[in-house]
mmCIF file of C-alpha atoms in Angstrom:
data_model
loop_
_atom_site.group_PDB
_atom_site.id
_atom_site.type_symbol
_atom_site.label_atom_id
_atom_site.label_comp_id
_atom_site.label_asym_id
_atom_site.label_seq_id
_atom_site.Cartn_x
_atom_site.Cartn_y
_atom_site.Cartn_z
ATOM 1 C CA MET A 1 92.769 60.560 111.883
ATOM 2 C CA ASN A 2 91.983 64.208 112.514
ATOM 3 C CA GLY A 3 95.215 65.718 111.177
ATOM 4 C CA ARG A 4 95.426 67.733 107.995
ATOM 5 C CA ILE A 5 96.331 65.800 104.875
ATOM 6 C CA THR A 6 97.392 66.922 101.445
ATOM 7 C CA ILE A 7 94.919 65.636 98.882
ATOM 8 C CA MET A 8 95.535 68.067 96.016
ATOM 9 C CA GLY A 9 97.067 66.136 93.140
ATOM 10 C CA LYS A 10 96.577 62.754 94.803
ATOM 11 C CA LYS A 11 95.728 59.781 92.607
ATOM 12 C CA VAL A 12 92.511 57.953 93.446
ATOM 13 C CA GLU A 13 91.635 54.407 92.456
ATOM 14 C CA ILE A 14 88.228 52.809 92.850
ATOM 15 C CA LEU A 15 88.388 49.075 93.507
ATOM 16 C CA SER A 16 84.932 47.529 93.132
ATOM 17 C CA VAL A 17 84.493 44.130 94.748
ATOM 18 C CA GLY A 18 81.850 41.654 93.623
ATOM 19 C CA THR A 19 81.612 38.676 91.290
ATOM 20 C CA GLU A 20 78.212 39.956 90.167
ATOM 21 C CA LEU A 21 79.968 42.975 88.652
ATOM 22 C CA LEU A 22 82.385 40.807 86.679
ATOM 23 C CA MET A 23 79.534 38.654 85.392
ATOM 24 C CA GLY A 24 77.599 41.687 84.207
ATOM 25 C CA GLN A 25 74.642 40.938 86.463
ATOM 26 C CA ILE A 26 74.636 44.521 87.751
ATOM 27 C CA ALA A 27 76.102 47.756 86.411
ATOM 28 C CA ASN A 28 78.940 49.434 88.293
ATOM 29 C CA THR A 29 77.047 52.641 89.066
ATOM 30 C CA ASN A 30 78.958 53.134 92.327
ATOM 31 C CA ALA A 31 82.239 53.805 90.530
ATOM 32 C CA GLN A 32 80.481 56.194 88.179
ATOM 33 C CA TYR A 33 78.908 58.101 91.059
ATOM 34 C CA ILE A 34 82.122 58.380 93.074
ATOM 35 C CA SER A 35 84.070 59.536 90.012
ATOM 36 C CA GLN A 36 81.520 62.257 89.353
ATOM 37 C CA ARG A 37 81.534 63.572 92.925
ATOM 38 C CA LEU A 38 85.205 63.478 93.977
ATOM 39 C CA PRO A 39 86.222 66.518 91.864
ATOM 40 C CA GLU A 40 84.140 68.597 94.295
ATOM 41 C CA VAL A 41 86.927 68.082 96.834
ATOM 42 C CA GLY A 42 89.767 68.416 94.359
ATOM 43 C CA LEU A 43 90.305 64.723 93.703
ATOM 44 C CA GLY A 44 90.464 62.965 90.357
ATOM 45 C CA VAL A 45 90.016 59.244 89.743
ATOM 46 C CA PHE A 46 92.921 57.740 87.791
ATOM 47 C CA TYR A 47 91.918 54.069 87.767
ATOM 48 C CA HIS A 48 88.864 51.807 87.997
ATOM 49 C CA SER A 49 89.371 48.164 88.933
ATOM 50 C CA VAL A 50 86.896 45.327 89.447
ATOM 51 C CA VAL A 51 87.608 42.057 91.215
ATOM 52 C CA GLY A 52 85.462 39.115 92.251
ATOM 53 C CA ASP A 53 84.888 37.740 95.733
ATOM 54 C CA ASN A 54 88.207 35.918 95.890
ATOM 55 C CA PRO A 55 90.714 36.620 98.688
ATOM 56 C CA GLU A 56 93.873 36.032 96.625
ATOM 57 C CA ARG A 57 92.779 38.150 93.671
ATOM 58 C CA LEU A 58 91.429 40.874 95.943
ATOM 59 C CA THR A 59 94.777 41.042 97.772
ATOM 60 C CA GLU A 60 96.626 41.217 94.472
ATOM 61 C CA CYS A 61 94.381 44.017 93.186
ATOM 62 C CA LEU A 62 94.626 45.975 96.445
ATOM 63 C CA LEU A 63 98.434 45.853 96.546
ATOM 64 C CA HIS A 64 98.610 46.842 92.893
ATOM 65 C CA ALA A 65 96.250 49.762 93.544
ATOM 66 C CA LEU A 66 98.338 50.917 96.503
ATOM 67 C CA SER A 67 101.499 50.735 94.398
ATOM 68 C CA ARG A 68 100.163 53.314 91.904
ATOM 69 C CA SER A 69 97.531 55.314 93.790
ATOM 70 C CA ASP A 70 97.475 57.429 96.938
ATOM 71 C CA ILE A 71 93.833 56.850 97.843
ATOM 72 C CA VAL A 72 92.031 53.558 97.238
ATOM 73 C CA ILE A 73 88.270 53.414 97.614
ATOM 74 C CA THR A 74 86.702 49.964 97.716
ATOM 75 C CA THR A 75 83.010 49.239 97.260
ATOM 76 C CA GLY A 76 81.243 46.042 98.241
ATOM 77 C CA GLY A 77 82.091 43.002 100.301
ATOM 78 C CA LEU A 78 81.048 44.409 103.688
ATOM 79 C CA GLY A 79 78.005 42.190 104.215
ATOM 80 C CA PRO A 80 77.483 39.376 106.750
ATOM 81 C CA THR A 81 77.939 36.362 104.426
ATOM 82 C CA GLN A 82 81.016 34.198 103.922
ATOM 83 C CA ASP A 83 81.918 35.801 100.573
ATOM 84 C CA ASP A 84 81.931 39.302 102.100
ATOM 85 C CA LEU A 85 85.657 39.392 102.753
ATOM 86 C CA THR A 86 86.790 42.909 101.911
ATOM 87 C CA LYS A 87 87.603 44.054 105.459
ATOM 88 C CA GLU A 88 89.349 40.853 106.454
ATOM 89 C CA VAL A 89 91.434 40.682 103.281
ATOM 90 C CA ILE A 90 92.476 44.326 103.476
ATOM 91 C CA ALA A 91 93.346 44.034 107.174
ATOM 92 C CA LYS A 92 95.562 41.037 106.456
ATOM 93 C CA ALA A 93 97.226 42.725 103.485
ATOM 94 C CA LEU A 94 98.022 45.789 105.621
ATOM 95 C CA GLY A 95 99.139 43.778 108.627
ATOM 96 C CA LEU A 96 96.311 45.059 110.828
ATOM 97 C CA ALA A 97 94.306 43.153 113.439
ATOM 98 C CA MET A 98 90.503 43.083 113.282
ATOM 99 C CA LYS A 99 88.849 44.784 116.264
ATOM 100 C CA LEU A 100 85.219 44.901 117.407
ATOM 101 C CA ASP A 101 83.644 48.355 117.334
ATOM 102 C CA GLU A 102 81.150 48.309 120.192
ATOM 103 C CA LYS A 103 79.128 51.244 118.828
ATOM 104 C CA SER A 104 78.658 49.508 115.483
ATOM 105 C CA ALA A 105 77.684 46.278 117.209
ATOM 106 C CA GLU A 106 75.054 48.118 119.235
ATOM 107 C CA SER A 107 73.704 49.813 116.106
ATOM 108 C CA ILE A 108 73.366 46.469 114.336
ATOM 109 C CA LYS A 109 71.509 44.952 117.285
ATOM 110 C CA ASN A 110 69.182 47.964 117.450
ATOM 111 C CA TYR A 111 68.497 47.700 113.717
ATOM 112 C CA PHE A 112 67.281 44.127 114.038
ATOM 113 C CA ALA A 113 65.290 44.916 117.162
ATOM 114 C CA GLN A 114 63.526 47.845 115.494
ATOM 115 C CA THR A 115 62.758 46.002 112.247
ATOM 116 C CA GLY A 116 61.657 42.799 113.958
ATOM 117 C CA LYS A 117 64.084 40.742 111.902
ATOM 118 C CA ILE A 118 66.050 37.833 113.333
ATOM 119 C CA MET A 119 69.735 38.557 113.882
ATOM 120 C CA VAL A 120 72.190 35.716 113.439
ATOM 121 C CA GLU A 121 75.709 35.684 114.847
ATOM 122 C CA SER A 122 77.259 36.353 111.442
ATOM 123 C CA ASN A 123 75.610 39.783 111.375
ATOM 124 C CA LEU A 124 78.059 40.937 114.036
ATOM 125 C CA ARG A 125 80.918 40.362 111.584
ATOM 126 C CA GLN A 126 79.944 43.739 110.202
ATOM 127 C CA ALA A 127 80.986 45.376 113.493
ATOM 128 C CA TYR A 128 84.634 44.265 113.147
ATOM 129 C CA PHE A 129 87.140 46.582 111.471
ATOM 130 C CA PRO A 130 90.888 46.844 110.871
ATOM 131 C CA GLU A 131 92.451 48.428 113.960
ATOM 132 C CA ASN A 132 92.599 52.227 114.163
ATOM 133 C CA SER A 133 89.906 52.610 111.501
ATOM 134 C CA MET A 134 87.664 55.653 111.353
ATOM 135 C CA ILE A 135 84.136 54.223 111.261
ATOM 136 C CA LEU A 136 81.574 55.568 108.783
ATOM 137 C CA GLU A 137 78.087 54.995 110.128
ATOM 138 C CA ASN A 138 75.516 53.432 107.818
ATOM 139 C CA ASP A 139 72.107 55.065 108.255
ATOM 140 C CA GLU A 140 70.498 52.877 105.590
ATOM 141 C CA GLY A 141 71.733 49.389 106.479
ATOM 142 C CA THR A 142 73.874 47.228 108.741
ATOM 143 C CA ALA A 143 77.253 47.539 106.982
ATOM 144 C CA PRO A 144 79.301 50.506 108.258
ATOM 145 C CA GLY A 145 82.211 51.702 106.172
ATOM 146 C CA CYS A 146 85.613 52.824 107.381
ATOM 147 C CA ILE A 147 88.712 54.860 106.562
ATOM 148 C CA ILE A 148 92.228 53.525 107.133
ATOM 149 C CA GLN A 149 95.408 55.601 106.962
ATOM 150 C CA LYS A 150 98.660 53.681 106.778
ATOM 151 C CA ASP A 151 102.108 54.407 105.378
ATOM 152 C CA GLY A 152 100.967 57.598 103.711
ATOM 153 C CA LYS A 153 98.076 55.871 101.938
ATOM 154 C CA ILE A 154 94.342 56.190 102.522
ATOM 155 C CA ILE A 155 92.101 53.151 102.083
ATOM 156 C CA ILE A 156 88.360 53.701 102.238
ATOM 157 C CA LEU A 157 85.850 50.860 102.484
ATOM 158 C CA LEU A 158 82.264 51.529 101.394
ATOM 159 C CA PRO A 159 79.271 49.166 101.159
ATOM 160 C CA GLY A 160 78.064 47.868 97.807
ATOM 161 C CA PRO A 161 74.336 48.703 97.676
ATOM 162 C CA PRO A 162 73.974 52.192 96.142
ATOM 163 C CA LYS A 163 71.147 53.044 98.545
ATOM 164 C CA GLU A 164 73.704 52.655 101.363
ATOM 165 C CA LEU A 165 76.844 53.881 99.605
ATOM 166 C CA ILE A 166 75.485 57.184 98.291
ATOM 167 C CA PRO A 167 74.190 58.530 101.639
ATOM 168 C CA MET A 168 77.387 57.404 103.378
ATOM 169 C CA PHE A 169 79.537 59.037 100.695
ATOM 170 C CA ASN A 170 77.613 62.303 100.878
ATOM 171 C CA LYS A 171 77.350 62.506 104.654
ATOM 172 C CA HIS A 172 80.706 61.197 105.785
ATOM 173 C CA LEU A 173 83.292 60.849 103.032
ATOM 174 C CA LEU A 174 82.925 64.233 101.370
ATOM 175 C CA LYS A 175 83.016 65.832 104.816
ATOM 176 C CA PHE A 176 86.165 63.863 105.686
ATOM 177 C CA PHE A 177 88.024 65.197 102.668
ATOM 178 C CA LYS A 178 86.756 68.749 103.088
ATOM 179 C CA ASP A 179 87.506 68.875 106.820
ATOM 180 C CA SER A 180 90.919 67.249 106.701
ATOM 181 C CA SER A 181 92.291 68.866 103.562
ATOM 182 C CA GLU A 182 94.898 71.572 104.044
ATOM 183 C CA THR A 183 93.352 73.433 101.109
ATOM 184 C CA PRO A 184 89.551 73.239 101.498
ATOM 185 C CA LEU A 185 87.728 73.579 98.201
ATOM 186 C CA THR A 186 84.439 75.137 97.193
ATOM 187 C CA SER A 187 82.577 73.934 94.122
ATOM 188 C CA ARG A 188 79.469 75.017 92.299
ATOM 189 C CA PHE A 189 77.749 73.348 89.388
ATOM 190 C CA LEU A 190 76.012 75.181 86.586
ATOM 191 C CA ARG A 191 73.806 73.239 84.207
ATOM 192 C CA VAL A 192 73.245 74.157 80.602
ATOM 193 C CA VAL A 193 70.566 73.063 78.136
ATOM 194 C CA GLY A 194 70.224 73.734 74.440
ATOM 195 C CA ILE A 195 73.969 74.046 73.734
ATOM 196 C CA GLY A 196 76.314 71.124 73.060
ATOM 197 C CA GLU A 197 79.453 70.521 75.118
ATOM 198 C CA SER A 198 81.841 71.469 72.304
ATOM 199 C CA LEU A 199 80.100 74.813 71.793
ATOM 200 C CA VAL A 200 80.072 75.450 75.549
ATOM 201 C CA GLU A 201 83.827 74.849 75.686
ATOM 202 C CA LYS A 202 84.377 77.139 72.694
ATOM 203 C CA LYS A 203 82.359 79.946 74.275
ATOM 204 C CA LEU A 204 84.234 79.575 77.565
ATOM 205 C CA LEU A 205 87.692 79.214 76.031
ATOM 206 C CA SER A 206 88.827 82.646 77.194
ATOM 207 C CA LEU A 207 87.955 81.718 80.791
ATOM 208 C CA VAL A 208 89.359 78.195 80.687
ATOM 209 C CA ASP A 209 92.743 79.053 79.148
ATOM 210 C CA GLY A 210 95.313 79.541 81.876
ATOM 211 C CA GLN A 211 92.837 79.054 84.720
ATOM 212 C CA VAL A 212 94.365 77.659 87.892
ATOM 213 C CA ASN A 213 92.063 78.967 90.605
ATOM 214 C CA PRO A 214 89.161 78.571 89.997
ATOM 215 C CA THR A 215 89.243 75.598 87.657
ATOM 216 C CA ILE A 216 86.473 74.887 85.157
ATOM 217 C CA ALA A 217 85.462 71.437 83.927
ATOM 218 C CA THR A 218 82.569 70.351 81.730
ATOM 219 C CA TYR A 219 80.832 67.064 81.028
ATOM 220 C CA ALA A 220 77.719 66.223 79.059
ATOM 221 C CA LYS A 221 74.963 63.659 79.479
ATOM 222 C CA ASP A 222 71.509 63.308 77.946
ATOM 223 C CA GLY A 223 71.378 66.761 76.415
ATOM 224 C CA ILE A 224 72.583 68.555 79.549
ATOM 225 C CA VAL A 225 76.054 70.056 79.979
ATOM 226 C CA THR A 226 77.299 70.380 83.556
ATOM 227 C CA ILE A 227 79.991 72.946 84.334
ATOM 228 C CA ARG A 228 81.914 72.480 87.569
ATOM 229 C CA VAL A 229 83.671 75.527 88.994
ATOM 230 C CA THR A 230 86.080 74.737 91.854
ATOM 231 C CA ALA A 231 88.330 77.044 93.853
ATOM 232 C CA HIS A 232 90.401 77.204 97.019
ATOM 233 C CA ASP A 233 91.091 80.235 99.170
ATOM 234 C CA GLU A 234 93.580 82.613 97.574
ATOM 235 C CA GLY A 235 95.219 84.791 100.196
ATOM 236 C CA GLU A 236 92.442 86.794 101.815
ATOM 237 C CA ILE A 237 89.973 86.036 99.007
ATOM 238 C CA PRO A 238 87.633 83.215 100.059
ATOM 239 C CA ALA A 239 87.015 80.368 97.638
ATOM 240 C CA SER A 240 83.274 81.041 97.679
ATOM 241 C CA LEU A 241 83.841 84.543 96.279
ATOM 242 C CA LEU A 242 86.158 83.261 93.552
ATOM 243 C CA VAL A 243 83.590 80.625 92.542
ATOM 244 C CA SER A 244 80.714 83.091 92.597
ATOM 245 C CA ASP A 245 82.624 85.561 90.438
ATOM 246 C CA MET A 246 83.504 82.892 87.869
ATOM 247 C CA CYS A 247 79.942 81.552 87.765
ATOM 248 C CA GLY A 248 78.762 85.083 87.044
ATOM 249 C CA LYS A 249 81.166 85.354 84.118
ATOM 250 C CA ILE A 250 80.039 81.990 82.738
ATOM 251 C CA SER A 251 76.378 82.919 83.026
ATOM 252 C CA SER A 252 76.960 86.228 81.244
ATOM 253 C CA ILE A 253 78.536 84.345 78.323
ATOM 254 C CA LEU A 254 76.043 81.480 78.058
ATOM 255 C CA GLY A 255 72.982 83.526 78.952
ATOM 256 C CA ASP A 256 69.616 81.840 79.371
ATOM 257 C CA ALA A 257 71.055 78.451 78.346
ATOM 258 C CA VAL A 258 72.175 78.200 82.004
ATOM 259 C CA TYR A 259 69.082 76.910 83.746
ATOM 260 C CA THR A 260 70.522 76.543 87.246
ATOM 261 C CA ASP A 261 73.639 77.126 89.342
ATOM 262 C CA GLU A 262 72.421 74.723 92.026
ATOM 263 C CA ASN A 263 73.206 71.420 90.257
ATOM 264 C CA GLU A 264 69.516 70.634 89.763
ATOM 265 C CA ASP A 265 67.897 68.328 87.264
ATOM 266 C CA LEU A 266 65.944 70.199 84.616
ATOM 267 C CA GLU A 267 62.608 68.718 85.645
ATOM 268 C CA TYR A 268 63.134 69.983 89.202
ATOM 269 C CA THR A 269 63.883 73.492 87.948
ATOM 270 C CA VAL A 270 60.676 73.396 85.894
ATOM 271 C CA TRP A 271 58.719 72.126 88.889
ATOM 272 C CA LYS A 272 60.048 74.992 91.020
ATOM 273 C CA LEU A 273 59.090 77.548 88.383
ATOM 274 C CA LEU A 274 55.588 76.122 88.150
ATOM 275 C CA LYS A 275 55.216 76.152 91.918
ATOM 276 C CA GLN A 276 56.639 79.649 92.386
ATOM 277 C CA ASN A 277 54.289 81.024 89.751
ATOM 278 C CA ARG A 278 51.311 78.992 91.017
ATOM 279 C CA LEU A 279 50.830 77.319 87.650
ATOM 280 C CA THR A 280 49.281 73.925 86.961
ATOM 281 C CA PHE A 281 50.816 71.552 84.434
ATOM 282 C CA SER A 282 49.755 68.791 82.058
ATOM 283 C CA CYS A 283 51.360 67.001 79.140
ATOM 284 C CA VAL A 284 50.422 64.820 76.205
ATOM 285 C CA GLU A 285 53.085 62.455 74.901
ATOM 286 C CA SER A 286 53.397 60.199 71.907
ATOM 287 C CA CYS A 287 56.881 58.881 71.078
ATOM 288 C CA THR A 288 58.143 59.371 74.654
ATOM 289 C CA GLY A 289 55.410 57.140 76.053
ATOM 290 C CA GLY A 290 55.103 58.841 79.445
ATOM 291 C CA MET A 291 58.790 59.571 80.139
ATOM 292 C CA LEU A 292 58.090 63.256 80.803
ATOM 293 C CA SER A 293 55.217 62.407 83.124
ATOM 294 C CA GLU A 294 57.420 59.950 85.004
ATOM 295 C CA LEU A 295 60.157 62.545 85.558
ATOM 296 C CA MET A 296 57.745 65.168 86.818
ATOM 297 C CA THR A 297 55.786 62.870 89.121
ATOM 298 C CA ALA A 298 58.998 61.444 90.630
ATOM 299 C CA ILE A 299 59.532 64.826 92.320
ATOM 300 C CA PRO A 300 58.216 64.978 95.904
ATOM 301 C CA GLY A 301 55.375 67.493 95.921
ATOM 302 C CA ALA A 302 54.646 67.033 92.211
ATOM 303 C CA SER A 303 50.903 67.031 92.903
ATOM 304 C CA GLN A 304 51.125 70.724 93.801
ATOM 305 C CA VAL A 305 51.550 71.518 90.100
ATOM 306 C CA PHE A 306 51.055 68.329 88.059
ATOM 307 C CA LYS A 307 47.422 67.767 87.173
ATOM 308 C CA CYS A 308 47.239 65.091 84.473
ATOM 309 C CA ALA A 309 48.846 63.508 81.428
ATOM 310 C CA ALA A 310 47.885 61.492 78.380
ATOM 311 C CA VAL A 311 49.931 59.046 76.331
ATOM 312 C CA THR A 312 48.451 59.147 72.827
ATOM 313 C CA TYR A 313 50.787 56.635 71.256
ATOM 314 C CA GLN A 314 48.730 55.465 68.309
ATOM 315 C CA THR A 315 47.553 58.023 65.771
ATOM 316 C CA ASN A 316 43.819 57.595 66.410
ATOM 317 C CA SER A 317 44.273 58.066 70.168
ATOM 318 C CA LYS A 318 45.210 61.697 69.548
ATOM 319 C CA SER A 319 41.700 62.202 68.227
ATOM 320 C CA ASP A 320 39.836 59.789 70.515
ATOM 321 C CA LEU A 321 41.419 60.903 73.806
ATOM 322 C CA ILE A 322 42.118 64.604 73.445
ATOM 323 C CA GLY A 323 40.123 65.641 70.374
ATOM 324 C CA VAL A 324 42.672 66.427 67.654
ATOM 325 C CA ASP A 325 40.924 66.742 64.289
ATOM 326 C CA PRO A 326 41.683 63.551 62.263
ATOM 327 C CA GLU A 327 41.640 65.567 59.054
ATOM 328 C CA LEU A 328 44.417 67.811 60.387
ATOM 329 C CA ILE A 329 46.569 64.758 61.128
ATOM 330 C CA GLU A 330 45.791 63.312 57.693
ATOM 331 C CA ARG A 331 46.726 66.574 56.003
ATOM 332 C CA TYR A 332 49.931 67.445 57.834
ATOM 333 C CA GLY A 333 51.071 64.104 59.245
ATOM 334 C CA VAL A 334 51.148 62.701 62.757
ATOM 335 C CA VAL A 335 54.637 64.138 63.325
ATOM 336 C CA SER A 336 54.278 67.755 62.320
ATOM 337 C CA LYS A 337 54.291 71.167 63.940
ATOM 338 C CA GLU A 338 50.596 71.481 63.118
ATOM 339 C CA THR A 339 49.730 68.245 64.923
ATOM 340 C CA ALA A 340 51.937 69.076 67.917
ATOM 341 C CA LEU A 341 50.246 72.472 68.224
ATOM 342 C CA ALA A 342 46.793 70.919 67.926
ATOM 343 C CA MET A 343 47.725 68.366 70.598
ATOM 344 C CA VAL A 344 48.835 71.033 73.055
ATOM 345 C CA LYS A 345 45.750 73.168 72.406
ATOM 346 C CA CYS A 346 43.371 70.231 72.859
ATOM 347 C CA MET A 347 45.142 69.007 76.010
ATOM 348 C CA ALA A 348 45.129 72.496 77.531
ATOM 349 C CA LEU A 349 41.399 72.745 76.856
ATOM 350 C CA ARG A 350 40.607 69.278 78.211
ATOM 351 C CA SER A 351 42.793 69.594 81.320
ATOM 352 C CA GLY A 352 42.212 73.249 82.169
ATOM 353 C CA THR A 353 45.869 73.631 83.142
ATOM 354 C CA ASP A 354 47.949 76.789 82.877
ATOM 355 C CA VAL A 355 50.936 75.153 81.195
ATOM 356 C CA THR A 356 50.752 72.272 78.731
ATOM 357 C CA VAL A 357 53.344 70.575 76.541
ATOM 358 C CA SER A 358 52.980 68.059 73.718
ATOM 359 C CA ILE A 359 55.500 65.683 72.131
ATOM 360 C CA THR A 360 55.078 63.749 68.875
ATOM 361 C CA GLY A 361 57.910 62.167 66.928
ATOM 362 C CA TYR A 362 59.601 59.209 65.266
ATOM 363 C CA ALA A 363 62.041 57.535 67.651
ATOM 364 C CA GLY A 364 62.648 54.486 65.448
ATOM 365 C CA PRO A 365 63.096 51.909 64.151
ATOM 366 C CA GLN A 366 63.037 53.100 60.546
ATOM 367 C CA ARG A 367 59.778 52.301 58.739
ATOM 368 C CA GLU A 368 59.152 53.251 55.127
ATOM 369 C CA GLN A 369 59.916 56.959 54.685
ATOM 370 C CA GLU A 370 59.433 58.030 58.302
ATOM 371 C CA PRO A 371 62.327 60.353 59.263
ATOM 372 C CA VAL A 372 63.672 58.835 62.468
ATOM 373 C CA GLY A 373 64.699 61.585 64.869
ATOM 374 C CA LYS A 374 62.105 64.094 63.730
ATOM 375 C CA VAL A 375 60.248 65.345 66.819
ATOM 376 C CA CYS A 376 57.746 68.184 67.150
ATOM 377 C CA ILE A 377 57.073 69.781 70.536
ATOM 378 C CA GLY A 378 54.340 72.249 71.393
ATOM 379 C CA VAL A 379 53.944 74.383 74.499
ATOM 380 C CA SER A 380 51.146 76.506 75.832
ATOM 381 C CA ALA A 381 51.579 78.868 78.787
ATOM 382 C CA PRO A 382 50.150 82.217 79.915
ATOM 383 C CA GLY A 383 50.987 84.690 77.162
ATOM 384 C CA CYS A 384 52.841 82.058 75.113
ATOM 385 C CA GLN A 385 51.961 79.400 72.580
ATOM 386 C CA ASN A 386 54.730 77.891 70.497
ATOM 387 C CA VAL A 387 55.812 74.815 68.573
ATOM 388 C CA LYS A 388 59.237 73.691 67.397
ATOM 389 C CA GLU A 389 60.576 70.944 65.146
ATOM 390 C CA PHE A 390 63.732 69.039 66.121
ATOM 391 C CA HIS A 391 65.908 66.533 64.298
ATOM 392 C CA PHE A 392 67.761 64.349 66.776
ATOM 393 C CA THR A 393 70.381 61.710 66.009
ATOM 394 C CA GLY A 394 71.192 58.518 67.857
ATOM 395 C CA ASN A 395 69.309 55.426 68.880
ATOM 396 C CA ARG A 396 65.713 55.165 70.026
ATOM 397 C CA ASP A 397 66.497 55.765 73.697
ATOM 398 C CA ARG A 398 68.592 58.857 72.969
ATOM 399 C CA ILE A 399 65.910 60.372 70.746
ATOM 400 C CA ARG A 400 63.280 59.860 73.433
ATOM 401 C CA VAL A 401 65.501 61.357 76.157
ATOM 402 C CA LEU A 402 66.404 64.389 74.056
ATOM 403 C CA SER A 403 62.716 64.893 73.273
ATOM 404 C CA VAL A 404 61.897 65.109 76.977
ATOM 405 C CA VAL A 405 64.859 67.393 77.752
ATOM 406 C CA ASN A 406 63.900 69.846 75.017
ATOM 407 C CA ALA A 407 60.239 69.745 76.001
ATOM 408 C CA LEU A 408 61.195 70.689 79.555
ATOM 409 C CA ASP A 409 63.422 73.482 78.277
ATOM 410 C CA MET A 410 60.574 74.861 76.157
ATOM 411 C CA VAL A 411 58.330 74.846 79.227
ATOM 412 C CA ARG A 412 61.031 76.630 81.249
ATOM 413 C CA ARG A 413 61.444 79.288 78.608
ATOM 414 C CA ALA A 414 57.693 79.749 78.203
ATOM 415 C CA ILE A 415 57.211 80.347 81.947
ATOM 416 C CA LEU A 416 60.108 82.801 82.040
ATOM 417 C CA HIS A 417 59.010 84.421 78.747
ATOM 418 C CA ILE A 418 62.378 83.625 77.186
ATOM 419 C CA GLU A 419 62.250 83.482 73.422
ATOM 420 C CA ILE A 420 62.120 79.949 72.056
ATOM 421 C CA SER A 421 64.555 80.093 69.163
ATOM 422 C CA GLU A 422 64.087 78.137 65.969
#
């Protein structure tokens, strides 16, 4: 299991096991996560398959996957119950005996002893694996994963719960591919806000055309464009230097729209800027109903910068809670640059914070002549006070998400004294 393998150009298939997936009871976020992360090690996913907890259909799907893919990653079916059959079915399909892994058995026993839970005999089923497997320890549960190499194929078994799968994937599986690959890869992720994916690709066309090493890939989600730059060593030039050089070129083209080269969420970048500059933060939200506050307070250590928030959803609450003049709202409208600016000024005064942002908008549904998608955002920071009007498209959820993303970007720019363009 420790020899070098060639993974460049290999086809990967994700085979998700679980009747609950087929019935739509849970979303298949595991396949999404794995597909997003594998390009870091030079692997692309060619197929997604889902099968229920049925031995015959699972065998059929596995053999079909092995017939067209080089690497098959399964998720789910590693638990202690009778319908958790993934390991047994795969072992039988590959002609491998099931063997007890003493270290896994000991870990399972220790888990139950430490948690005070009662262990039943079936729990030890999770310590049996197809022979010659490489065991992937589970730090978050009792279901270890494993890697099997047979007949030039690689079969990887991961647990179903995301809270177990993600740490195992990050700690063990990525390392396995990086350590065993004959061409180790280095990747870096830049994140861009304020520019759509099509415009990003257009701006980077001169870099993308003809690129082999490094390679550049983009994908967009919720108003953020992620750019992945991946390279392998080229002669005496290390991959890290090739990646760094390309990231520098990308940043010079896209400018301050690149908010990080560390693959960080925008709210975390804003939190770091607030903390580094010893600034306190507050927000007042209307159409987003606390979404911005939730993102900021989900960050460990948020209390070091986050002071308070207000959700002034109804029109009169903007006056009653933070003191916006009702006549101003009546004159300019509840969704206007004037109201957004008044909201941010009043909240800054009431909270005494260094940086404040306000959001007011129409997220839908359509009512009378209200322009759905119109959102006004105000920001107040040391040496900066600004307000901007946006017109977003999409459904209610998308409008709310884009409102939060652009509010965070305005805060970022205000702290860095970057011009907030109209």
